[in-house]
């Protein structure tokens, strides 16, 4: 995968200025309870119950029906945790690194994408624009913030041999260096539950992966396949040996077939996708208009933008994809910036970006933030 997502009362504790390798690191502006610790330490958690609750939520259940010890706003917090795990997977960060990132975000923001903090601290990890973490807009992007945390963690010498709190502290330089430890059990349970919702996640969950190890090629969407078996796919072409699955829903087959007819046509931001092969650039496809027009030809009306399509139909787990499902990436689970259509056999079709054509891509190259079934 490549780079793969607000009320609790908070008190911001005095941070210290941070310094890292060649730059200043984030402040330790923890969004924590008044005493900086949990009133009840989260130990002896039921991991299987947490996994069930996470699956319910990611499959579309109301936040009111989901209860996870330690998370007061699971409908907001779990998608942010999912984004953190997705970013870790996209950067090939081992399981332990993902747990460290989750524990850090729990301590700093309670897994909420805050638009405030001590001094200029923002976002899931309370990173500071003034300390070189990026612009305020970038830091408020959960994917960007997660990737920045991981990139700094990976520069810490010997982080894999450290405890979770030692590694988190090496990045954050918190005024409460021991506070991260209280979140380790919940972070571990969440990582285990969330990683299984991603293609290949069942295999990735089991080990604190050696980054030199050959990556798994299995995927939850189609057993044993993540699209890698087709090898390099020339842009705008149909992979040799691929055909639309015969058992796909007839409307999904029709939508996929129509989308495939647009292969090779150039992307156009804001394009209507009404005549992608014609001379008018604005009749070409962008990512969401390709989805809209493909399903329009199957008799299903979708809204126009990625931001609204993520609310169409019903949520499905990325591990249970069926041909025709919409897959969302970039940005955050709540507000993704890109959409494609799963075509079966570990592949998807997309209009990727300016200068690129409509193409078929292996799902292993995507960080999936959300998936919707519109049939």
Coordinates of C-alpha atoms in Angstrom, one line a residue:
X1 CA 0.0 0.0 0.0
X2 CA 1.0 3.6 -0.5
X3 CA 0.7 6.6 0.8
X4 CA -3.6 4.5 2.5
X5 CA -8.3 9.1 9.1
X6 CA -14.5 16.8 18.8
X7 CA -16.4 16.7 23.1
X8 CA -14.2 15.5 25.7
X9 CA -13.2 18.1 28.4
X10 CA -9.5 18.8 28.2
X11 CA -6.8 20.6 30.1
X12 CA -3.6 21.5 28.2
X13 CA -0.5 21.0 30.3
X14 CA 2.6 23.1 29.9
X15 CA 4.8 21.7 27.1
X16 CA 8.5 22.0 26.6
X17 CA 10.0 23.0 23.3
X18 CA 11.1 20.0 21.4
X19 CA 14.2 19.2 19.4
X20 CA 14.8 16.3 17.1
X21 CA 17.4 15.4 14.5
X22 CA 17.9 18.6 12.6
X23 CA 14.6 20.1 13.6
X24 CA 12.4 21.0 16.5
X25 CA 9.8 18.4 17.3
X26 CA 6.2 18.7 18.5
X27 CA 5.0 20.1 21.8
X28 CA 3.6 17.9 24.5
X29 CA 0.3 19.6 24.6
X30 CA -1.7 16.6 25.9
X31 CA -5.5 16.8 25.6
X32 CA -5.9 14.8 28.8
X33 CA -8.1 14.7 31.8
X34 CA -7.5 17.1 34.6
X35 CA -4.9 14.9 36.4
X36 CA -3.2 13.8 33.1
X37 CA -4.1 10.2 33.7
X38 CA -7.0 7.9 33.3
X39 CA -9.2 7.5 36.3
X40 CA -9.3 3.8 35.6
X41 CA -6.2 2.3 34.0
X42 CA -7.2 0.4 30.9
X43 CA -5.9 -3.2 31.6
X44 CA -7.5 -6.6 31.1
X45 CA -9.4 -5.3 28.0
X46 CA -11.5 -7.8 26.1
X47 CA -9.7 -7.7 22.7
X48 CA -12.3 -9.8 21.0
X49 CA -15.1 -7.5 22.2
X50 CA -13.2 -4.5 21.0
X51 CA -12.7 -6.1 17.6
X52 CA -16.5 -6.8 17.4
X53 CA -17.3 -3.2 18.3
X54 CA -14.8 -1.8 15.8
X55 CA -16.2 -4.0 13.1
X56 CA -19.7 -2.9 13.8
X57 CA -18.7 0.7 13.6
X58 CA -16.7 0.4 10.4
X59 CA -19.6 -1.6 8.9
X60 CA -21.9 1.3 9.4
X61 CA -23.3 0.9 12.9
X62 CA -24.3 4.1 14.7
X63 CA -21.8 5.4 17.3
X64 CA -24.6 5.2 19.8
X65 CA -24.7 1.4 19.4
X66 CA -20.9 1.0 19.8
X67 CA -19.2 0.9 23.2
X68 CA -15.5 0.6 23.6
X69 CA -13.9 1.1 27.0
X70 CA -11.6 4.1 27.0
X71 CA -13.3 5.8 23.9
X72 CA -16.0 8.3 24.7
X73 CA -16.7 9.2 21.0
X74 CA -16.0 6.0 19.1
X75 CA -17.8 7.2 15.9
X76 CA -15.1 9.9 15.7
X77 CA -12.2 8.2 17.3
X78 CA -12.2 4.8 15.6
X79 CA -12.0 6.3 12.0
X80 CA -9.1 8.4 13.2
X81 CA -7.5 5.3 14.6
X82 CA -8.1 3.5 11.3
X83 CA -6.4 6.3 9.4
X84 CA -3.3 6.0 11.7
X85 CA -3.1 2.3 11.1
X86 CA -3.6 2.7 7.4
X87 CA -0.8 5.2 7.2
X88 CA 1.5 2.8 9.2
X89 CA 0.7 0.0 6.8
X90 CA 1.3 2.2 3.8
X91 CA 4.8 3.1 5.1
X92 CA 5.5 -0.6 6.1
X93 CA 5.7 0.4 9.8
X94 CA 5.7 -2.7 12.0
X95 CA 2.8 -3.5 14.3
X96 CA 4.7 -2.0 17.3
X97 CA 5.1 1.3 15.5
X98 CA 1.4 1.4 14.8
X99 CA 0.6 0.8 18.5
X100 CA 3.0 3.5 19.5
X101 CA 1.3 6.0 17.1
X102 CA -2.1 5.1 18.4
X103 CA -1.1 5.4 22.1
X104 CA 0.5 8.8 21.3
X105 CA -2.6 10.1 19.6
X106 CA -4.8 8.8 22.5
X107 CA -2.7 10.8 24.9
X108 CA -2.3 13.9 22.9
X109 CA -5.8 14.4 21.5
X110 CA -7.9 11.4 22.7
X111 CA -7.9 10.4 19.0
X112 CA -9.7 13.6 18.0
X113 CA -8.6 15.8 15.1
X114 CA -8.4 18.9 17.2
X115 CA -8.3 22.4 15.7
X116 CA -6.8 23.8 18.9
X117 CA -4.1 23.0 21.4
X118 CA -1.4 24.5 23.6
X119 CA 0.3 27.4 21.7
X120 CA -0.2 26.4 18.0
X121 CA -0.5 22.6 18.5
X122 CA -3.1 21.0 16.3
X123 CA -4.5 17.7 15.2
X124 CA -4.3 14.1 16.3
X125 CA -0.7 14.3 17.5
X126 CA -0.8 18.0 18.6
X127 CA 2.0 18.9 16.1
X128 CA 3.1 22.5 15.8
X129 CA 3.4 24.4 12.5
X130 CA 6.0 26.7 14.2
X131 CA 8.2 23.7 15.0
X132 CA 8.5 22.4 11.5
X133 CA 5.8 19.8 11.3
X134 CA 4.0 21.4 8.4
X135 CA 1.3 24.0 7.8
X136 CA -1.8 24.1 10.0
X137 CA -3.8 22.7 7.1
X138 CA -1.4 19.8 6.6
X139 CA -1.3 18.9 10.3
X140 CA -5.1 18.9 10.4
X141 CA -5.0 16.2 7.7
X142 CA -5.0 12.9 9.7
X143 CA -3.1 11.0 7.0
X144 CA -0.4 13.7 6.8
X145 CA -0.1 14.0 10.6
X146 CA 0.2 10.2 11.0
X147 CA 2.8 9.9 8.3
X148 CA 4.9 12.7 9.9
X149 CA 4.7 10.9 13.2
X150 CA 5.9 7.7 11.7
X151 CA 8.7 9.3 9.8
X152 CA 10.0 10.9 13.0
X153 CA 9.6 7.6 14.9
X154 CA 11.6 5.7 12.3
X155 CA 14.5 8.1 12.8
X156 CA 14.7 7.3 16.5
X157 CA 17.7 4.9 16.9
X158 CA 16.6 1.6 18.5
X159 CA 12.9 2.5 18.8
X160 CA 11.8 -1.1 18.3
X161 CA 13.7 -2.1 21.5
X162 CA 12.1 0.7 23.5
X163 CA 8.9 0.5 25.5
X164 CA 5.9 2.2 23.9
X165 CA 6.1 5.2 26.2
X166 CA 9.9 5.5 25.7
X167 CA 9.5 5.5 21.9
X168 CA 6.5 8.0 22.0
X169 CA 8.5 10.3 24.3
X170 CA 11.5 10.2 22.0
X171 CA 9.3 11.7 19.3
X172 CA 7.0 14.0 21.3
X173 CA 9.3 15.1 24.2
X174 CA 6.3 15.5 26.5
X175 CA 6.2 17.2 29.8
X176 CA 4.5 14.0 31.0
X177 CA 6.9 11.4 29.7
X178 CA 5.1 8.4 31.4
X179 CA 1.6 9.3 30.3
X180 CA 1.7 7.3 27.1
X181 CA 1.9 4.0 29.0
X182 CA -1.7 4.1 30.2
X183 CA -2.9 3.7 26.6
X184 CA -0.8 0.8 25.5
X185 CA -3.4 -2.0 26.1
X186 CA -6.2 -0.1 24.3
X187 CA -3.8 0.8 21.5
X188 CA -2.8 -2.8 21.1
X189 CA -6.4 -4.0 21.0
X190 CA -7.4 -1.3 18.5
X191 CA -4.5 -2.0 16.2
X192 CA -5.3 -5.7 16.2
X193 CA -9.0 -5.0 15.4
X194 CA -8.4 -2.4 12.8
X195 CA -5.6 -4.0 10.8
X196 CA -7.9 -7.0 10.1
X197 CA -10.2 -4.7 8.1
X198 CA -7.5 -4.0 5.5
X199 CA -6.6 -6.2 2.6
X200 CA -3.9 -8.6 3.9
X201 CA -4.5 -7.3 7.4
X202 CA -5.1 -10.7 8.9
X203 CA -1.6 -11.7 8.0
X204 CA -0.1 -8.3 9.0
X205 CA -1.7 -8.5 12.5
X206 CA 0.0 -11.6 13.7
X207 CA 3.7 -10.5 13.8
X208 CA 5.7 -7.4 14.6
X209 CA 6.8 -7.5 11.0
X210 CA 10.4 -7.4 10.0
X211 CA 10.6 -4.7 7.4
X212 CA 13.0 -6.7 5.3
X213 CA 10.5 -9.6 5.1
X214 CA 8.8 -10.3 1.8
X215 CA 5.3 -8.7 2.1
X216 CA 2.3 -10.9 2.1
X217 CA 0.2 -11.1 -1.1
X218 CA -3.0 -12.1 0.5
X219 CA -6.0 -9.9 0.8
X220 CA -9.3 -10.0 2.6
X221 CA -11.3 -8.8 -0.4
X222 CA -10.5 -11.9 -2.6
X223 CA -8.7 -14.8 -0.9
X224 CA -5.0 -14.9 -1.9
X225 CA -5.2 -11.9 -4.2
X226 CA -4.3 -8.2 -3.9
X227 CA -3.8 -7.6 -7.6
X228 CA -0.1 -8.2 -7.5
X229 CA -0.5 -11.4 -9.5
X230 CA -1.2 -9.4 -12.6
X231 CA 2.3 -7.9 -12.5
X232 CA 2.9 -4.4 -13.9
X233 CA -0.3 -3.1 -15.5
X234 CA 0.3 -0.6 -18.4
X235 CA -1.7 2.5 -17.7
X236 CA -5.0 2.5 -19.5
X237 CA -5.0 -1.2 -20.3
X238 CA -6.9 -4.2 -19.1
X239 CA -4.6 -6.7 -17.2
X240 CA -4.1 -9.9 -19.2
X241 CA -6.3 -12.6 -17.8
X242 CA -8.8 -10.2 -16.1
X243 CA -12.5 -10.4 -16.7
X244 CA -15.4 -9.0 -14.7
X245 CA -16.4 -11.7 -12.1
X246 CA -19.4 -13.6 -13.4
X247 CA -21.0 -13.7 -10.0
X248 CA -20.9 -9.9 -9.6
X249 CA -24.2 -8.1 -9.2
X250 CA -25.6 -7.3 -12.7
X251 CA -25.7 -3.6 -12.0
X252 CA -22.1 -3.7 -10.7
X253 CA -21.0 -5.6 -13.9
X254 CA -22.7 -2.9 -16.0
X255 CA -21.0 -0.1 -14.1
X256 CA -17.6 -1.7 -14.2
X257 CA -18.0 -2.4 -17.9
X258 CA -18.9 1.2 -18.7
X259 CA -16.0 2.5 -16.5
X260 CA -13.6 0.2 -18.4
X261 CA -14.7 1.8 -21.7
X262 CA -13.1 5.0 -20.4
X263 CA -9.7 3.4 -19.9
X264 CA -6.9 5.5 -21.3
X265 CA -8.8 8.8 -21.3
X266 CA -7.0 11.6 -19.5
X267 CA -8.1 12.8 -16.1
X268 CA -9.7 16.2 -15.9
X269 CA -10.4 17.8 -12.5
X270 CA -14.1 18.9 -12.5
X271 CA -14.7 17.0 -15.7
X272 CA -18.3 15.6 -16.2
X273 CA -17.2 12.2 -17.7
X274 CA -20.0 12.5 -20.2
X275 CA -17.8 12.2 -23.3
X276 CA -14.3 11.2 -22.1
X277 CA -13.1 10.3 -25.6
X278 CA -14.3 13.6 -27.1
X279 CA -12.4 16.8 -27.8
X280 CA -13.8 18.8 -24.8
X281 CA -11.5 18.4 -21.8
X282 CA -14.3 19.2 -19.4
X283 CA -16.3 16.2 -20.7
X284 CA -13.4 13.9 -19.5
X285 CA -13.5 12.2 -16.1
X286 CA -12.3 13.0 -12.7
X287 CA -12.4 10.3 -9.9
X288 CA -15.9 11.0 -8.7
X289 CA -17.6 11.7 -12.1
X290 CA -16.2 8.4 -13.3
X291 CA -18.1 6.7 -10.5
X292 CA -21.2 8.8 -11.0
X293 CA -21.5 8.2 -14.7
X294 CA -20.6 4.5 -14.5
X295 CA -23.4 3.9 -12.1
X296 CA -25.8 6.2 -14.0
X297 CA -25.4 3.8 -16.9
X298 CA -26.4 1.0 -14.5
X299 CA -29.5 2.9 -13.5
X300 CA -28.2 4.1 -10.1
X301 CA -27.9 7.8 -9.3
X302 CA -24.9 9.0 -7.3
X303 CA -24.0 12.4 -6.1
X304 CA -21.2 14.3 -7.8
X305 CA -18.3 14.6 -5.4
X306 CA -16.0 12.3 -3.5
X307 CA -17.0 14.1 -0.3
X308 CA -20.6 13.2 -0.8
X309 CA -20.2 9.8 -2.4
X310 CA -18.6 8.6 0.9
X311 CA -22.0 8.9 2.4
X312 CA -23.8 6.9 -0.4
X313 CA -25.2 3.4 0.2
X314 CA -23.9 1.6 3.2
X315 CA -20.5 1.2 4.7
X316 CA -18.6 -2.1 4.2
X317 CA -15.4 -3.4 5.6
X318 CA -12.4 -3.2 3.2
X319 CA -11.9 -6.8 4.0
X320 CA -15.3 -7.7 2.5
X321 CA -15.2 -5.9 -0.8
X322 CA -17.4 -7.0 -3.7
X323 CA -17.2 -5.9 -7.3
X324 CA -18.7 -2.4 -7.7
X325 CA -18.0 -1.2 -4.2
X326 CA -16.6 2.4 -4.0
X327 CA -13.3 2.6 -2.3
X328 CA -12.0 5.9 -0.8
X329 CA -8.4 7.1 -0.2
X330 CA -6.3 10.1 0.6
X331 CA -7.4 12.7 3.2
X332 CA -9.4 11.0 6.0
X333 CA -12.1 8.4 6.4
X334 CA -14.6 11.2 7.2
X335 CA -13.5 13.4 4.3
X336 CA -11.6 11.4 1.7
X337 CA -10.1 13.1 -1.4
X338 CA -10.1 10.2 -3.9
X339 CA -12.5 7.4 -5.0
X340 CA -12.2 4.3 -7.2
X341 CA -14.4 1.3 -7.9
X342 CA -13.4 -2.3 -6.9
X343 CA -13.5 -4.5 -9.9
X344 CA -12.8 -7.9 -8.3
X345 CA -9.7 -10.0 -8.3
X346 CA -7.8 -7.5 -6.2
X347 CA -8.1 -4.7 -8.8
X348 CA -9.9 -1.3 -8.9
X349 CA -10.5 1.2 -11.6
X350 CA -9.8 4.9 -11.1
X351 CA -9.3 8.3 -12.6
X352 CA -6.2 9.1 -10.6
X353 CA -5.0 12.7 -11.1
X354 CA -4.0 15.3 -13.6
X355 CA -1.8 14.0 -16.5
X356 CA -2.8 10.4 -15.7
X357 CA -5.4 8.3 -17.6
X358 CA -8.3 6.3 -16.3
X359 CA -6.6 3.0 -15.3
X360 CA -6.9 -0.3 -13.5
X361 CA -4.7 -0.5 -10.4
X362 CA -3.9 -3.3 -7.9
X363 CA -5.6 -2.8 -4.6
X364 CA -2.2 -3.2 -2.8
X365 CA -1.2 0.2 -4.1
X366 CA -4.1 1.9 -2.2
X367 CA -4.5 3.0 1.4
X368 CA -8.2 2.3 1.9
X369 CA -9.9 4.7 4.3
X370 CA -13.5 3.8 3.7
X371 CA -15.6 1.6 1.4
X372 CA -19.3 1.9 0.4
X373 CA -21.7 -0.4 -1.3
X374 CA -24.2 1.6 -3.4
X375 CA -26.3 -1.4 -4.8

